[in-house]
mmCIF file of C-alpha atoms in Angstrom:
data_model
loop_
_atom_site.group_PDB
_atom_site.id
_atom_site.type_symbol
_atom_site.label_atom_id
_atom_site.label_comp_id
_atom_site.label_asym_id
_atom_site.label_seq_id
_atom_site.Cartn_x
_atom_site.Cartn_y
_atom_site.Cartn_z
ATOM 1 C CA LYS A 1 -15.988 -38.901 35.432
ATOM 2 C CA GLY A 2 -12.690 -38.120 33.748
ATOM 3 C CA LEU A 3 -13.760 -35.038 31.799
ATOM 4 C CA SER A 4 -11.699 -33.852 28.862
ATOM 5 C CA ALA A 5 -9.601 -30.698 28.904
ATOM 6 C CA GLN A 6 -11.847 -29.189 26.235
ATOM 7 C CA TRP A 7 -14.948 -29.733 28.415
ATOM 8 C CA THR A 8 -13.224 -28.158 31.413
ATOM 9 C CA GLN A 9 -12.134 -25.150 29.360
ATOM 10 C CA MET A 10 -15.656 -24.708 27.995
ATOM 11 C CA CYS A 11 -17.101 -24.807 31.524
ATOM 12 C CA ARG A 12 -14.586 -22.225 32.733
ATOM 13 C CA CYS A 13 -15.459 -19.960 29.834
ATOM 14 C CA ALA A 14 -19.182 -20.307 30.597
ATOM 15 C CA LEU A 15 -18.606 -19.531 34.275
ATOM 16 C CA ASN A 16 -16.555 -16.454 33.396
ATOM 17 C CA ARG A 17 -19.332 -15.198 31.131
ATOM 18 C CA PHE A 18 -21.924 -15.842 33.853
ATOM 19 C CA ARG A 19 -19.744 -14.054 36.417
ATOM 20 C CA ARG A 20 -19.411 -11.087 34.053
ATOM 21 C CA PHE A 21 -23.198 -11.063 33.529
ATOM 22 C CA LEU A 22 -23.874 -11.035 37.271
ATOM 23 C CA ARG A 23 -21.400 -8.193 37.789
ATOM 24 C CA GLN A 24 -23.106 -6.155 35.084
ATOM 25 C CA GLU A 25 -26.570 -6.884 36.512
ATOM 26 C CA ARG A 26 -25.446 -5.584 39.888
ATOM 27 C CA GLY A 27 -23.857 -2.533 38.300
ATOM 28 C CA ALA A 28 -20.497 -3.499 39.786
ATOM 29 C CA GLY A 29 -18.129 -2.776 36.996
ATOM 30 C CA GLU A 30 -17.888 -1.474 33.521
ATOM 31 C CA VAL A 31 -17.366 -3.657 30.530
ATOM 32 C CA ALA A 32 -13.829 -3.227 29.310
ATOM 33 C CA ILE A 33 -13.513 -3.205 25.540
ATOM 34 C CA ARG A 34 -10.667 -5.406 24.472
ATOM 35 C CA PRO A 35 -8.785 -3.961 21.526
ATOM 36 C CA LEU A 36 -9.570 -5.854 18.351
ATOM 37 C CA ASN A 37 -6.738 -7.240 16.264
ATOM 38 C CA TYR A 38 -7.667 -5.405 13.063
ATOM 39 C CA ALA A 39 -4.604 -6.748 11.252
ATOM 40 C CA HIS A 40 -6.045 -10.260 11.496
ATOM 41 C CA TYR A 41 -9.370 -9.264 9.961
ATOM 42 C CA CYS A 42 -8.091 -6.750 7.415
ATOM 43 C CA ARG A 43 -5.231 -8.770 5.940
ATOM 44 C CA GLY A 44 -5.443 -8.786 2.152
ATOM 45 C CA LEU A 45 -8.224 -6.194 1.914
ATOM 46 C CA PRO A 46 -7.869 -2.858 0.087
ATOM 47 C CA GLU A 47 -7.434 0.215 2.258
ATOM 48 C CA TRP A 48 -10.632 1.891 1.023
ATOM 49 C CA LEU A 49 -12.618 -1.160 2.087
ATOM 50 C CA VAL A 50 -11.070 -1.305 5.565
ATOM 51 C CA SER A 51 -11.790 2.367 6.222
ATOM 52 C CA ALA A 52 -15.368 1.991 4.928
ATOM 53 C CA LEU A 53 -15.907 -1.047 7.167
ATOM 54 C CA GLU A 54 -14.590 0.904 10.155
ATOM 55 C CA ARG A 55 -17.034 3.744 9.411
ATOM 56 C CA TYR A 56 -19.846 1.209 9.066
ATOM 57 C CA GLN A 57 -18.908 -0.382 12.397
ATOM 58 C CA HIS A 58 -18.992 3.006 14.122
ATOM 59 C CA THR A 59 -22.382 3.694 12.540
ATOM 60 C CA MET A 60 -23.803 0.363 13.752
ATOM 61 C CA GLN A 61 -22.158 0.361 17.186
ATOM 62 C CA PRO A 62 -24.717 2.594 18.991
ATOM 63 C CA HIS A 63 -27.374 -0.076 18.296
ATOM 64 C CA TRP A 64 -25.425 -2.799 20.119
ATOM 65 C CA ARG A 65 -25.839 -3.655 23.779
ATOM 66 C CA PRO A 66 -22.930 -2.329 25.832
ATOM 67 C CA ALA A 67 -22.704 -5.605 27.743
ATOM 68 C CA ARG A 68 -21.986 -7.484 24.521
ATOM 69 C CA LEU A 69 -19.953 -4.903 22.675
ATOM 70 C CA ASN A 70 -16.798 -7.021 22.366
ATOM 71 C CA GLU A 71 -18.726 -9.980 20.966
ATOM 72 C CA GLN A 72 -20.645 -7.760 18.557
ATOM 73 C CA ILE A 73 -17.479 -6.146 17.211
ATOM 74 C CA ILE A 74 -15.895 -9.549 16.619
ATOM 75 C CA ARG A 75 -19.106 -10.840 15.005
ATOM 76 C CA PHE A 76 -19.276 -7.730 12.822
ATOM 77 C CA TRP A 77 -15.741 -8.124 11.494
ATOM 78 C CA SER A 78 -15.791 -11.866 11.043
ATOM 79 C CA GLY A 79 -19.157 -11.713 9.272
ATOM 80 C CA HIS A 80 -18.386 -8.836 6.938
ATOM 81 C CA VAL A 81 -14.823 -9.779 6.070
ATOM 82 C CA ARG A 82 -15.479 -13.404 5.075
ATOM 83 C CA LEU A 83 -16.987 -12.648 1.669
ATOM 84 C CA TRP A 84 -14.691 -9.705 0.967
ATOM 85 C CA ARG A 85 -11.597 -11.730 1.736
ATOM 86 C CA TRP A 86 -12.754 -14.477 -0.641
ATOM 87 C CA LEU A 87 -13.410 -11.900 -3.369
ATOM 88 C CA CYS A 88 -9.985 -10.313 -2.909
ATOM 89 C CA GLU A 89 -8.213 -13.691 -2.926
ATOM 90 C CA HIS A 90 -9.924 -14.974 -6.080
ATOM 91 C CA HIS A 91 -10.269 -11.734 -8.055
ATOM 92 C CA ALA A 92 -8.199 -8.578 -8.285
ATOM 93 C CA ILE A 93 -10.495 -6.006 -6.686
ATOM 94 C CA GLN A 94 -9.244 -2.470 -6.501
ATOM 95 C CA GLU A 95 -12.576 -0.669 -6.271
ATOM 96 C CA LEU A 96 -16.248 -1.441 -5.870
ATOM 97 C CA GLN A 97 -17.014 -1.336 -9.594
ATOM 98 C CA ASP A 98 -14.623 -4.238 -10.204
ATOM 99 C CA ILE A 99 -16.975 -6.710 -8.503
ATOM 100 C CA LYS A 100 -19.147 -8.826 -10.786
ATOM 101 C CA ARG A 101 -22.482 -10.327 -9.754
ATOM 102 C CA ARG A 102 -21.281 -13.717 -10.996
ATOM 103 C CA TRP A 103 -18.478 -13.670 -8.440
ATOM 104 C CA LEU A 104 -20.992 -13.474 -5.587
ATOM 105 C CA LEU A 105 -22.820 -16.470 -6.995
ATOM 106 C CA ASP A 106 -19.467 -18.268 -7.281
ATOM 107 C CA TYR A 107 -18.825 -17.484 -3.615
ATOM 108 C CA ALA A 108 -22.167 -19.017 -2.648
ATOM 109 C CA ASP A 109 -21.379 -22.137 -4.695
ATOM 110 C CA HIS A 110 -17.900 -22.364 -3.170
ATOM 111 C CA ARG A 111 -19.251 -22.206 0.395
ATOM 112 C CA LEU A 112 -21.987 -24.751 -0.303
ATOM 113 C CA VAL A 113 -19.514 -27.195 -1.866
ATOM 114 C CA ALA A 114 -17.256 -26.713 1.171
ATOM 115 C CA GLY A 115 -20.130 -27.980 3.319
ATOM 116 C CA TYR A 116 -21.435 -24.775 4.858
ATOM 117 C CA ALA A 117 -25.148 -24.362 5.482
ATOM 118 C CA ALA A 118 -27.311 -22.331 3.133
ATOM 119 C CA SER A 119 -28.392 -20.155 6.060
ATOM 120 C CA GLY A 120 -24.757 -19.169 6.727
ATOM 121 C CA VAL A 121 -24.178 -18.310 3.069
ATOM 122 C CA ASN A 122 -27.367 -16.240 3.062
ATOM 123 C CA GLN A 123 -26.163 -14.422 6.177
ATOM 124 C CA ASP A 124 -22.911 -13.525 4.404
ATOM 125 C CA LEU A 125 -24.909 -12.209 1.440
ATOM 126 C CA ARG A 126 -27.138 -10.174 3.784
ATOM 127 C CA TYR A 127 -24.068 -8.649 5.457
ATOM 128 C CA PHE A 128 -22.698 -7.787 2.019
ATOM 129 C CA HIS A 129 -26.009 -6.261 0.896
ATOM 130 C CA ALA A 130 -26.350 -4.150 4.063
ATOM 131 C CA PHE A 131 -22.794 -2.893 3.653
ATOM 132 C CA LEU A 132 -23.458 -1.987 0.013
ATOM 133 C CA LEU A 133 -26.517 0.008 1.084
ATOM 134 C CA PHE A 134 -24.329 1.819 3.612
ATOM 135 C CA LEU A 135 -21.779 2.578 0.882
ATOM 136 C CA GLN A 136 -24.572 3.844 -1.344
ATOM 137 C CA ASP A 137 -25.645 6.234 1.427
ATOM 138 C CA GLU A 138 -22.015 7.344 1.666
ATOM 139 C CA ASP A 139 -22.168 8.323 -2.054
ATOM 140 C CA TYR A 140 -20.096 5.425 -3.347
ATOM 141 C CA PRO A 141 -21.168 4.360 -6.838
ATOM 142 C CA VAL A 142 -22.623 0.899 -6.163
ATOM 143 C CA PRO A 143 -23.526 -1.230 -9.199
ATOM 144 C CA GLN A 144 -27.246 -2.060 -9.005
ATOM 145 C CA ALA A 145 -26.626 -5.654 -10.116
ATOM 146 C CA LEU A 146 -24.809 -6.289 -6.819
ATOM 147 C CA LEU A 147 -27.877 -5.224 -4.863
ATOM 148 C CA ARG A 148 -30.027 -7.868 -6.565
ATOM 149 C CA VAL A 149 -28.118 -11.037 -5.739
ATOM 150 C CA PRO A 150 -30.583 -13.837 -4.940
ATOM 151 C CA SER A 151 -30.302 -15.776 -1.721
ATOM 152 C CA VAL A 152 -29.547 -19.476 -1.655
ATOM 153 C CA LYS A 153 -32.614 -21.695 -1.399
ATOM 154 C CA GLN A 154 -32.697 -23.330 1.991
ATOM 155 C CA PRO A 155 -33.852 -26.921 2.354
ATOM 156 C CA ASP A 156 -37.240 -27.585 3.914
ATOM 157 C CA ARG A 157 -37.122 -28.002 7.657
ATOM 158 C CA LEU A 158 -37.821 -31.364 9.132
ATOM 159 C CA PRO A 159 -41.341 -31.836 10.508
ATOM 160 C CA LYS A 160 -41.834 -31.285 14.190
ATOM 161 C CA PHE A 161 -43.607 -33.843 16.308
ATOM 162 C CA LEU A 162 -46.936 -33.140 17.898
ATOM 163 C CA THR A 163 -47.264 -33.070 21.661
ATOM 164 C CA ASP A 164 -49.543 -35.556 23.409
ATOM 165 C CA GLU A 165 -52.134 -32.856 23.934
ATOM 166 C CA GLN A 166 -52.088 -31.919 20.237
ATOM 167 C CA VAL A 167 -52.547 -35.601 19.282
ATOM 168 C CA ARG A 168 -55.536 -35.849 21.650
ATOM 169 C CA ALA A 169 -57.063 -32.694 20.169
ATOM 170 C CA LEU A 170 -56.530 -34.047 16.642
ATOM 171 C CA ARG A 171 -58.178 -37.369 17.541
ATOM 172 C CA ALA A 172 -61.059 -35.532 19.171
ATOM 173 C CA ASP A 173 -61.675 -33.664 15.886
ATOM 174 C CA PHE A 174 -62.034 -36.979 14.048
#
């Protein structure tokens, strides 16, 4: 067929994941945790924030499946750092009290204008909110206005088509 290099690479990656899954199902091997490149995720963030995120990761980690620990750690850092990095790049944040509610709304507007889906922006805001609740439990003074940031309204989903059986049942009711 003349498949592209990208398609071949994607297939190899899928086969490797399937092979790893089968090994784990058979109990033939532990999952090795690859060390995460924290410098990549923590670049430009204040030190207090990085240490708090590390504590939050260690608090959340027991709830994650061991077979998917590497993926969960990467998802954790990429999800939590996105909004914080934007805040630190656009505003001088030294501590938690420096953050304004308006800045979070600006972040949502920025992501929507850049073409990202409302569901992704809402996920970033949920990550931020959950982290703020963790900081509040850790006795950080969290401004209450940051805990009440509204989510972005998502567009209505497209209608789903009825199956043939549902159409027959609908006609039968008439």
